[in-house]
Amino acid sequence: MAIIRVEMGARPQEEREEIIARLTDVMVDFGSPRENTHVILYEVSYDVWAKGGVPYSKRAKQASHGDAS
Amino acid sequence: MAIIRVEMGARPQEEREEIIARLTDVMVDFGSPRENTHVILYEVSYDVWAKGGVPYSKRAKQASHGDAS
Amino acid sequence: MAIIRVEMGARPQEEREEIIARLTDVMVDFGSPRENTHVILYEVSYDVWAKGGVPYSKRAKQASHGDAS
Amino acid sequence: MAIIRVEMGARPQEEREEIIARLTDVMVDFGSPRENTHVILYEVSYDVWAKGGVPYSKRAKQASHGDAS
Amino acid sequence: MAIIRVEMGARPQEEREEIIARLTDVMVDFGSPRENTHVILYEVSYDVWAKGGVPYSKRAKQASHGDAS
Amino acid sequence: MAIIRVEMGARPQEEREEIIARLTDVMVDFGSPRENTHVILYEVSYDVWAKGGVPYSKRAKQASHGDAS
C-alpha cells in the first residue's frame, strides 16, 4: 500500500489524471496493490510557496525584471 | 496532546462539527488533554484524490456507466 | 473515503488499535466506506514537539520543578 | 535543507512574505542552504480547525457571547 | 517545482532510490524542474497504519489464519 | 494560532530547542498566541529525502567524488 501526496502548481484535469496514473504505476511496480495505492494532489499557490525566503510568484517577477534590465 | 488531520470529502458545517467533536472525544478518552487536542479537516476534491490510479470523480462516472450498460 | 493522521505521544499497541478502531468508526458513521477509511498514527517524541516555543519534554521538567519549588 | 509548513489563519500577502522571509532566516541560521529552504503556508479556515472539540470560528462566537452575558 | 511525499512500507535502499528516481521523472515530464523536484519517503510501520479500523499488521495475521482455517 | 512543521536533517537537542523558540517567535510576532503556537520537527534521513531524483546521502557522495576526481 502507498499514499502519495504531491504539492505542485495548478494543472488542468487531463494532466492531473496522467500524473496520478503514472505515479500510481511507479508504486504498483514496486509491489503496492493498485487498489490500495492512493494519490492526493495539493495544488499550491505560488503566493504562499517559497524558496530562499521569497514566494515563487515574487521570484518570477524578479526574474522577468532581471531579464528586462 | 494530539493533532488529528482528516482528508475527506466536503461536508456541511454541522457534520464537520460533529466529526470534530467525536474525533476529539476519542483522543481525550486516551489521555490527550481536551484543550490540547487539535483537529484540522482537509476537504479534498475528488478530481485530485485518486485510488488505483484514477481520481474518485472519474471512478464514480465509470461506476455509473457500468451500471447503465 | 477518509485518511486520518494523528500526531500523538507513543502508546502501547493495544491502545493504538483501540484508537484506530474508534477513529475509523467516527468516519464510517459519517459515510466513509469502512474499507476505504485509513488511519496513520505518528508517534512524535516530546523532544521535537513544542507548544509556546518550548518542547513538551522541557515543559514537563519545568512543571515538575515548579511543583517542587 | 529544510521544508517548513505552517498551518495558520489567512493573512495579507505582505505579511505572508515577511513570515516566509523570517522563518527561512531561522533555518538558514542553523545551516540550511538558503536556496534549499522551502516554505509553504497553509491558510486554514477556522470552520475546519478546532481545539478542544470546537472549531475556532465557534469558539470565537462563544467567547464574544460569554463577554456579552 | 514539486514536493512528493510517499507513505509506504519499509524497503531496501536500492528500491528507495529507484522509486525516488521514477517518481521524480514523472513530475519532470510534466514541467517540474528536476533540481526543484523533491521526494521524501515516509516508511510507516504496519502496526500504526490501518485500513477498515484494523492495523495492516493485524490484517495480515487475520488473513493468514483465514487461509489456515 | 499556528502549527509549524519542519522537515530537516537531524540536530542536537540544544539546536532543536533554539529552532523551536525562534520559529515560534516569528509566528507570535504576527499575532499567533504563544500558547497556541505549536512546532513539530521531523528529522528526515538523507537516505529517503531526495532532490533531482537522487537522495541527499548519494548526492553528498557524488559531490565528494566529484571533488576528488
Short mmCIF file of C-alpha atoms in Angstrom, two decimals:
data_model
loop_
_atom_site.label_atom_id
_atom_site.label_comp_id
_atom_site.label_asym_id
_atom_site.label_seq_id
_atom_site.Cartn_x
_atom_site.Cartn_y
_atom_site.Cartn_z
CA MET A 1 0.00 0.00 0.00
CA ALA A 2 1.09 3.57 -0.58
CA ILE A 3 -0.25 7.08 -0.14
CA ILE A 4 1.39 9.63 -2.43
CA ARG A 5 0.93 13.34 -1.82
CA VAL A 6 2.22 15.88 -4.29
CA GLU A 7 2.49 19.60 -3.72
CA MET A 8 2.65 21.23 -7.15
CA GLY A 9 1.39 24.15 -9.18
CA ALA A 10 -2.14 24.08 -10.58
CA ARG A 11 -2.66 21.94 -13.68
CA PRO A 12 -5.59 21.06 -15.99
CA GLN A 13 -7.59 17.93 -15.10
CA GLU A 14 -6.14 15.98 -18.01
CA GLU A 15 -2.59 16.46 -16.73
CA ARG A 16 -3.69 15.71 -13.17
CA GLU A 17 -5.04 12.36 -14.32
CA GLU A 18 -1.88 11.47 -16.21
CA ILE A 19 0.28 12.40 -13.22
CA ILE A 20 -1.95 10.33 -10.93
CA ALA A 21 -1.84 7.33 -13.26
CA ARG A 22 1.94 7.41 -13.72
CA LEU A 23 2.76 7.97 -10.04
CA THR A 24 0.47 5.05 -9.19
CA ASP A 25 2.19 2.84 -11.76
CA VAL A 26 5.55 3.50 -10.09
CA MET A 27 4.35 2.29 -6.70
CA VAL A 28 2.48 -0.67 -8.22
CA ASP A 29 5.71 -1.69 -9.95
CA PHE A 30 7.29 -1.87 -6.50
CA GLY A 31 4.61 -4.08 -5.03
CA SER A 32 1.91 -1.71 -3.81
CA PRO A 33 -1.52 -3.20 -4.62
CA ARG A 34 -3.13 -0.97 -7.29
CA GLU A 35 -6.42 -0.66 -5.43
CA ASN A 36 -4.54 0.26 -2.29
CA THR A 37 -2.39 2.96 -3.87
CA HIS A 38 -3.73 6.43 -3.17
CA VAL A 39 -2.70 9.80 -4.61
CA ILE A 40 -3.67 13.28 -3.47
CA LEU A 41 -2.51 16.32 -5.44
CA TYR A 42 -2.22 19.55 -3.47
CA GLU A 43 -2.12 22.45 -5.91
CA VAL A 44 -0.37 25.25 -4.01
CA SER A 45 -0.48 28.92 -4.98
CA TYR A 46 2.93 30.47 -5.71
CA ASP A 47 1.99 33.31 -3.40
CA VAL A 48 2.38 31.02 -0.39
CA TRP A 49 5.09 28.65 -1.65
CA ALA A 50 8.60 29.97 -1.29
CA LYS A 51 12.24 29.05 -1.87
CA GLY A 52 15.15 31.04 -0.48
CA GLY A 53 12.78 33.17 1.58
CA VAL A 54 10.85 34.55 -1.41
CA PRO A 55 7.50 33.29 -2.77
CA TYR A 56 7.72 31.79 -6.25
CA SER A 57 5.26 34.43 -7.52
CA LYS A 58 7.72 37.15 -6.50
CA ARG A 59 10.76 35.22 -7.74
CA ALA A 60 9.10 35.02 -11.15
CA LYS A 61 8.54 38.80 -11.21
CA GLN A 62 12.11 39.40 -10.10
CA ALA A 63 13.41 37.07 -12.79
CA SER A 64 11.39 38.78 -15.52
CA HIS A 65 12.57 42.24 -14.33
CA GLY A 66 16.10 40.91 -14.18
CA ASP A 67 15.77 39.79 -17.82
CA ALA A 68 14.35 43.18 -18.81
CA SER A 69 17.04 45.25 -17.05
CA MET B 1 -1.76 16.19 23.31
CA ALA B 2 -2.85 15.21 19.81
CA ILE B 3 -3.18 16.77 16.39
CA ILE B 4 -5.68 14.98 14.14
CA ARG B 5 -5.80 15.70 10.42
CA VAL B 6 -8.50 14.24 8.26
CA GLU B 7 -8.57 14.23 4.48
CA MET B 8 -12.20 13.72 3.45
CA GLY B 9 -14.85 14.85 1.01
CA ALA B 10 -16.63 18.18 1.56
CA ARG B 11 -19.34 18.18 4.23
CA PRO B 12 -21.77 20.74 5.69
CA GLN B 13 -20.59 22.67 8.75
CA GLU B 14 -22.92 20.79 11.06
CA GLU B 15 -21.33 17.45 10.13
CA ARG B 16 -17.85 18.94 10.35
CA GLU B 17 -18.54 19.97 13.91
CA GLU B 18 -19.87 16.55 14.89
CA ILE B 19 -16.85 14.84 13.32
CA ILE B 20 -14.51 17.24 15.13
CA ALA B 21 -16.25 16.69 18.46
CA ARG B 22 -16.28 12.89 18.20
CA LEU B 23 -12.67 12.56 16.96
CA THR B 24 -11.59 14.79 19.85
CA ASP B 25 -13.53 12.66 22.33
CA VAL B 26 -11.62 9.58 21.15
CA MET B 27 -8.23 11.13 21.86
CA VAL B 28 -9.41 12.64 25.17
CA ASP B 29 -10.56 9.17 26.24
CA PHE B 30 -6.97 8.04 25.71
CA GLY B 31 -5.44 10.76 27.82
CA SER B 32 -4.98 13.72 25.46
CA PRO B 33 -5.91 16.93 27.32
CA ARG B 34 -9.10 18.29 25.70
CA GLU B 35 -7.74 21.81 25.32
CA ASN B 36 -4.59 20.39 23.76
CA THR B 37 -6.36 18.20 21.20
CA HIS B 38 -6.45 19.79 17.78
CA VAL B 39 -8.33 18.76 14.64
CA ILE B 40 -7.94 20.04 11.10
CA LEU B 41 -10.28 18.79 8.36
CA TYR B 42 -8.88 18.92 4.82
CA GLU B 43 -11.76 18.66 2.39
CA VAL B 44 -10.20 17.32 -0.80
CA SER B 45 -11.81 17.49 -4.26
CA TYR B 46 -12.39 14.09 -5.89
CA ASP B 47 -10.75 15.46 -9.01
CA VAL B 48 -7.34 15.36 -7.29
CA TRP B 49 -7.84 12.39 -4.94
CA ALA B 50 -7.31 9.02 -6.55
CA LYS B 51 -7.29 5.30 -5.81
CA GLY B 52 -5.94 2.69 -8.21
CA GLY B 53 -4.58 5.41 -10.49
CA VAL B 54 -7.98 7.01 -11.20
CA PRO B 55 -9.48 10.09 -9.49
CA TYR B 56 -12.59 9.34 -7.44
CA SER B 57 -14.59 11.75 -9.64
CA LYS B 58 -13.79 9.58 -12.66
CA ARG B 59 -14.29 6.29 -10.76
CA ALA B 60 -17.79 7.49 -9.87
CA LYS B 61 -18.58 8.22 -13.55
CA GLN B 62 -17.19 4.84 -14.58
CA ALA B 63 -19.24 3.10 -11.91
CA SER B 64 -22.45 4.83 -13.00
CA HIS B 65 -21.77 3.99 -16.68
CA GLY B 66 -21.01 0.45 -15.64
CA ASP B 67 -24.47 0.24 -14.00
CA ALA B 68 -26.16 1.63 -17.12
CA SER B 69 -24.50 -0.77 -19.59
CA MET C 1 -13.31 7.77 1.94
CA ALA C 2 -11.09 9.32 4.61
CA ILE C 3 -7.46 9.39 5.62
CA ILE C 4 -6.92 10.23 9.28
CA ARG C 5 -3.48 11.14 10.56
CA VAL C 6 -2.82 11.59 14.25
CA GLU C 7 0.28 13.08 15.79
CA MET C 8 0.39 11.86 19.38
CA GLY C 9 2.70 10.56 22.07
CA ALA C 10 3.85 6.93 21.99
CA ARG C 11 1.30 4.37 23.15
CA PRO C 12 1.21 0.56 23.57
CA GLN C 13 -0.12 -1.45 20.59
CA GLU C 14 -3.36 -2.28 22.37
CA GLU C 15 -4.21 1.41 22.78
CA ARG C 16 -3.12 2.14 19.21
CA GLU C 17 -5.59 -0.42 17.95
CA GLU C 18 -8.45 0.94 20.04
CA ILE C 19 -7.72 4.48 18.87
CA ILE C 20 -7.59 3.30 15.25
CA ALA C 21 -10.87 1.40 15.59
CA ARG C 22 -12.75 4.26 17.24
CA LEU C 23 -11.45 6.98 14.90
CA THR C 24 -12.45 4.79 11.97
CA ASP C 25 -15.92 4.29 13.43
CA VAL C 26 -16.43 8.05 13.59
CA MET C 27 -15.74 8.50 9.88
CA VAL C 28 -17.76 5.41 8.93
CA ASP C 29 -20.69 6.88 10.86
CA PHE C 30 -20.44 9.91 8.57
CA GLY C 31 -20.48 7.88 5.37
CA SER C 32 -16.86 6.95 4.73
CA PRO C 33 -16.74 3.34 3.46
CA ARG C 34 -15.05 1.25 6.18
CA GLU C 35 -12.62 -0.41 3.79
CA ASN C 36 -11.72 2.99 2.38
CA THR C 37 -11.03 4.64 5.74
CA HIS C 38 -7.35 4.81 6.53
CA VAL C 39 -5.57 5.81 9.74
CA ILE C 40 -1.90 6.52 10.31
CA LEU C 41 -0.61 7.25 13.81
CA TYR C 42 2.55 9.35 14.01
CA GLU C 43 4.05 8.94 17.46
CA VAL C 44 6.14 12.07 17.97
CA SER C 45 8.88 12.46 20.59
CA TYR C 46 8.28 15.27 23.10
CA ASP C 47 11.81 16.43 22.43
CA VAL C 48 10.76 17.71 18.99
CA TRP C 49 7.13 18.63 19.66
CA ALA C 50 6.65 22.03 21.22
CA LYS C 51 3.99 24.46 22.41
CA GLY C 52 4.69 28.07 23.30
CA GLY C 53 8.25 27.77 21.99
CA VAL C 54 9.29 25.02 24.43
CA PRO C 55 9.40 21.25 23.74
CA TYR C 56 6.92 19.24 25.79
CA SER C 57 9.79 17.27 27.34
CA LYS C 58 11.20 20.52 28.75
CA ARG C 59 7.76 21.86 29.74
CA ALA C 60 7.24 18.68 31.79
CA LYS C 61 10.58 19.19 33.61
CA GLN C 62 9.74 22.85 34.23
CA ALA C 63 6.31 21.89 35.57
CA SER C 64 7.74 19.28 37.95
CA HIS C 65 10.41 21.76 39.20
CA GLY C 66 7.66 24.34 39.58
CA ASP C 67 5.73 21.89 41.82
CA ALA C 68 8.85 21.15 43.90
CA SER C 69 9.80 24.83 44.45
CA MET D 1 17.95 21.77 3.59
CA ALA D 2 14.57 22.33 5.21
CA ILE D 3 10.91 22.30 4.28
CA ILE D 4 8.74 24.40 6.60
CA ARG D 5 4.98 24.07 6.53
CA VAL D 6 2.77 26.40 8.53
CA GLU D 7 -0.92 25.98 9.17
CA MET D 8 -2.27 29.41 10.10
CA GLY D 9 -5.16 31.77 9.59
CA ALA D 10 -5.42 33.78 6.38
CA ARG D 11 -3.12 36.81 6.11
CA PRO D 12 -2.45 39.56 3.55
CA GLN D 13 0.34 38.88 1.03
CA GLU D 14 2.67 41.38 2.68
CA GLU D 15 2.52 39.50 5.99
CA ARG D 16 2.88 36.17 4.23
CA GLU D 17 6.11 37.37 2.66
CA GLU D 18 7.52 38.63 5.95
CA ILE D 19 6.64 35.34 7.69
CA ILE D 20 8.26 33.39 4.85
CA ALA D 21 11.41 35.51 4.96
CA ARG D 22 11.83 35.30 8.73
CA LEU D 23 11.10 31.56 9.01
CA THR D 24 13.65 30.98 6.24
CA ASP D 25 16.23 33.08 8.07
CA VAL D 26 15.84 30.90 11.16
CA MET D 27 16.67 27.71 9.26
CA VAL D 28 19.48 29.38 7.32
CA ASP D 29 20.99 30.48 10.63
CA PHE D 30 21.11 26.80 11.57
CA GLY D 31 22.88 25.71 8.41
CA SER D 32 20.11 25.11 5.89
CA PRO D 33 21.24 26.43 2.49
CA ARG D 34 19.04 29.45 1.64
CA GLU D 35 18.21 28.23 -1.84
CA ASN D 36 17.31 24.83 -0.42
CA THR D 37 14.99 26.15 2.29
CA HIS D 38 11.35 25.88 1.30
CA VAL D 39 8.25 27.28 2.99
CA ILE D 40 4.60 26.50 2.31
CA LEU D 41 1.86 28.40 4.15
CA TYR D 42 -1.44 26.57 4.53
CA GLU D 43 -4.12 29.10 5.40
CA VAL D 44 -6.82 27.07 7.14
CA SER D 45 -10.41 28.22 7.67
CA TYR D 46 -11.48 28.42 11.33
CA ASP D 47 -14.58 26.46 10.37
CA VAL D 48 -12.47 23.31 9.95
CA TRP D 49 -9.72 23.94 12.51
CA ALA D 50 -10.63 23.05 16.06
CA LYS D 51 -9.24 22.93 19.59
CA GLY D 52 -10.98 21.15 22.46
CA GLY D 53 -13.53 19.65 20.07
CA VAL D 54 -14.90 23.01 18.87
CA PRO D 55 -13.96 24.87 15.66
CA TYR D 56 -12.18 28.18 16.27
CA SER D 57 -14.99 30.01 14.42
CA LYS D 58 -17.47 28.68 17.00
CA ARG D 59 -15.09 29.27 19.95
CA ALA D 60 -14.83 32.92 18.87
CA LYS D 61 -18.64 33.27 18.83
CA GLN D 62 -18.89 31.57 22.22
CA ALA D 63 -16.20 33.86 23.63
CA SER D 64 -17.95 37.00 22.36
CA HIS D 65 -21.32 35.79 23.76
CA GLY D 66 -19.57 34.96 27.01
CA ASP D 67 -18.36 38.60 27.19
CA ALA D 68 -21.88 39.89 26.48
CA SER D 69 -23.64 37.76 29.11
CA MET E 1 8.50 22.60 -8.76
CA ALA E 2 7.05 19.67 -6.82
CA ILE E 3 7.34 18.04 -3.44
CA ILE E 4 6.32 14.39 -3.41
CA ARG E 5 5.73 12.57 -0.16
CA VAL E 6 5.08 8.85 -0.07
CA GLU E 7 3.85 6.86 2.87
CA MET E 8 4.81 3.24 2.22
CA GLY E 9 6.18 0.13 3.85
CA ALA E 10 9.89 -0.17 4.54
CA ARG E 11 12.07 -1.00 1.53
CA PRO E 12 15.80 -1.57 0.88
CA GLN E 13 17.86 1.48 -0.16
CA GLU E 14 18.17 0.27 -3.73
CA GLU E 15 14.37 0.20 -4.17
CA ARG E 16 14.03 3.55 -2.42
CA GLU E 17 16.39 5.09 -4.95
CA GLU E 18 14.56 3.61 -7.91
CA ILE E 19 11.20 4.81 -6.55
CA ILE E 20 12.65 8.29 -5.97
CA ALA E 21 14.13 8.43 -9.47
CA ARG E 22 10.96 7.29 -11.22
CA LEU E 23 8.57 9.50 -9.20
CA THR E 24 10.85 12.45 -9.98
CA ASP E 25 10.83 11.59 -13.70
CA VAL E 26 7.03 11.73 -13.72
CA MET E 27 6.94 15.28 -12.35
CA VAL E 28 9.82 16.40 -14.57
CA ASP E 29 7.88 15.10 -17.59
CA PHE E 30 5.09 17.46 -16.55
CA GLY E 31 7.32 20.52 -16.32
CA SER E 32 8.73 20.45 -12.79
CA PRO E 33 12.40 21.50 -12.91
CA ARG E 34 14.48 18.42 -11.99
CA GLU E 35 16.57 20.27 -9.43
CA ASN E 36 13.41 21.65 -7.87
CA THR E 37 11.62 18.32 -7.56
CA HIS E 38 11.82 16.90 -4.07
CA VAL E 39 10.81 13.48 -2.74
CA ILE E 40 10.50 12.31 0.85
CA LEU E 41 9.68 8.67 1.60
CA TYR E 42 7.94 8.02 4.91
CA GLU E 43 8.27 4.35 5.75
CA VAL E 44 5.38 3.63 8.10
CA SER E 45 5.13 0.60 10.38
CA TYR E 46 2.09 -1.63 9.73
CA ASP E 47 1.41 -1.52 13.45
CA VAL E 48 0.28 2.10 13.17
CA TRP E 49 -1.12 2.12 9.63
CA ALA E 50 -4.67 0.84 9.34
CA LYS E 51 -7.48 0.27 6.85
CA GLY E 52 -11.04 -0.55 7.86
CA GLY E 53 -10.21 0.10 11.51
CA VAL E 54 -7.54 -2.62 11.76
CA PRO E 55 -3.75 -2.15 11.51
CA TYR E 56 -2.20 -3.83 8.46
CA SER E 57 -0.02 -5.97 10.76
CA LYS E 58 -3.18 -7.44 12.31
CA ARG E 59 -4.99 -7.74 8.96
CA ALA E 60 -2.05 -9.81 7.70
CA LYS E 61 -2.30 -12.16 10.71
CA GLN E 62 -6.06 -12.45 10.26
CA ALA E 63 -5.62 -13.22 6.57
CA SER E 64 -3.04 -15.94 7.24
CA HIS E 65 -5.29 -17.52 9.92
CA GLY E 66 -8.17 -17.29 7.50
CA ASP E 67 -6.11 -19.31 4.98
CA ALA E 68 -5.24 -21.92 7.61
CA SER E 69 -8.84 -22.45 8.76
CA MET F 1 -2.83 30.02 16.26
CA ALA F 2 -0.22 28.24 14.14
CA ILE F 3 1.17 24.77 13.66
CA ILE F 4 4.68 24.74 12.17
CA ARG F 5 6.16 21.54 10.81
CA VAL F 6 9.77 21.41 9.70
CA GLU F 7 11.39 18.62 7.75
CA MET F 8 15.12 18.90 8.33
CA GLY F 9 18.26 16.90 9.00
CA ALA F 10 18.95 15.55 12.48
CA ARG F 11 20.25 18.09 15.02
CA PRO F 12 21.30 18.05 18.68
CA GLN F 13 18.58 18.85 21.25
CA GLU F 14 20.09 22.26 22.01
CA GLU F 15 19.73 23.34 18.38
CA ARG F 16 16.25 21.85 18.17
CA GLU F 17 15.17 24.00 21.09
CA GLU F 18 16.65 27.16 19.61
CA ILE F 19 14.96 26.47 16.26
CA ILE F 20 11.65 25.82 18.03
CA ALA F 21 11.93 29.02 20.08
CA ARG F 22 12.82 31.23 17.13
CA LEU F 23 10.20 29.78 14.75
CA THR F 24 7.60 30.30 17.48
CA ASP F 25 8.72 33.91 17.98
CA VAL F 26 8.13 34.60 14.28
CA MET F 27 4.51 33.47 14.43
CA VAL F 28 3.90 35.20 17.76
CA ASP F 29 5.18 38.43 16.20
CA PHE F 30 2.43 38.03 13.61
CA GLY F 31 -0.34 37.56 16.13
CA SER F 32 -0.37 33.84 16.88
CA PRO F 33 -0.97 33.36 20.63
CA ARG F 34 2.26 31.94 22.11
CA GLU F 35 0.48 29.15 23.96
CA ASN F 36 -1.36 28.24 20.80
CA THR F 37 1.71 28.08 18.56
CA HIS F 38 2.88 24.54 18.00
CA VAL F 39 6.05 23.24 16.35
CA ILE F 40 6.92 19.71 15.28
CA LEU F 41 10.36 18.94 13.88
CA TYR F 42 10.56 15.95 11.55
CA GLU F 43 14.19 14.88 11.27
CA VAL F 44 14.39 13.04 7.96
CA SER F 45 17.19 10.69 6.94
CA TYR F 46 19.09 11.75 3.79
CA ASP F 47 18.62 8.22 2.52
CA VAL F 48 14.92 8.88 1.92
CA TRP F 49 14.99 12.62 1.14
CA ALA F 50 15.88 13.46 -2.43
CA LYS F 51 16.29 16.38 -4.83
CA GLY F 52 16.61 15.98 -8.58
CA GLY F 53 15.81 12.27 -8.31
CA VAL F 54 18.78 11.41 -6.08
CA PRO F 55 18.79 11.01 -2.28
CA TYR F 56 20.86 13.64 -0.46
CA SER F 57 23.07 10.88 1.00
CA LYS F 58 24.02 9.84 -2.54
CA ARG F 59 24.35 13.45 -3.78
CA ALA F 60 26.84 14.06 -0.97
CA LYS F 61 28.91 11.02 -2.03
CA GLN F 62 28.77 12.10 -5.66
CA ALA F 63 29.85 15.61 -4.72
CA SER F 64 32.80 14.37 -2.68
CA HIS F 65 33.86 12.01 -5.52
CA GLY F 66 33.43 14.89 -7.92
CA ASP F 67 35.82 16.97 -5.77
CA ALA F 68 38.35 14.13 -5.67
CA SER F 69 38.35 13.49 -9.43
#
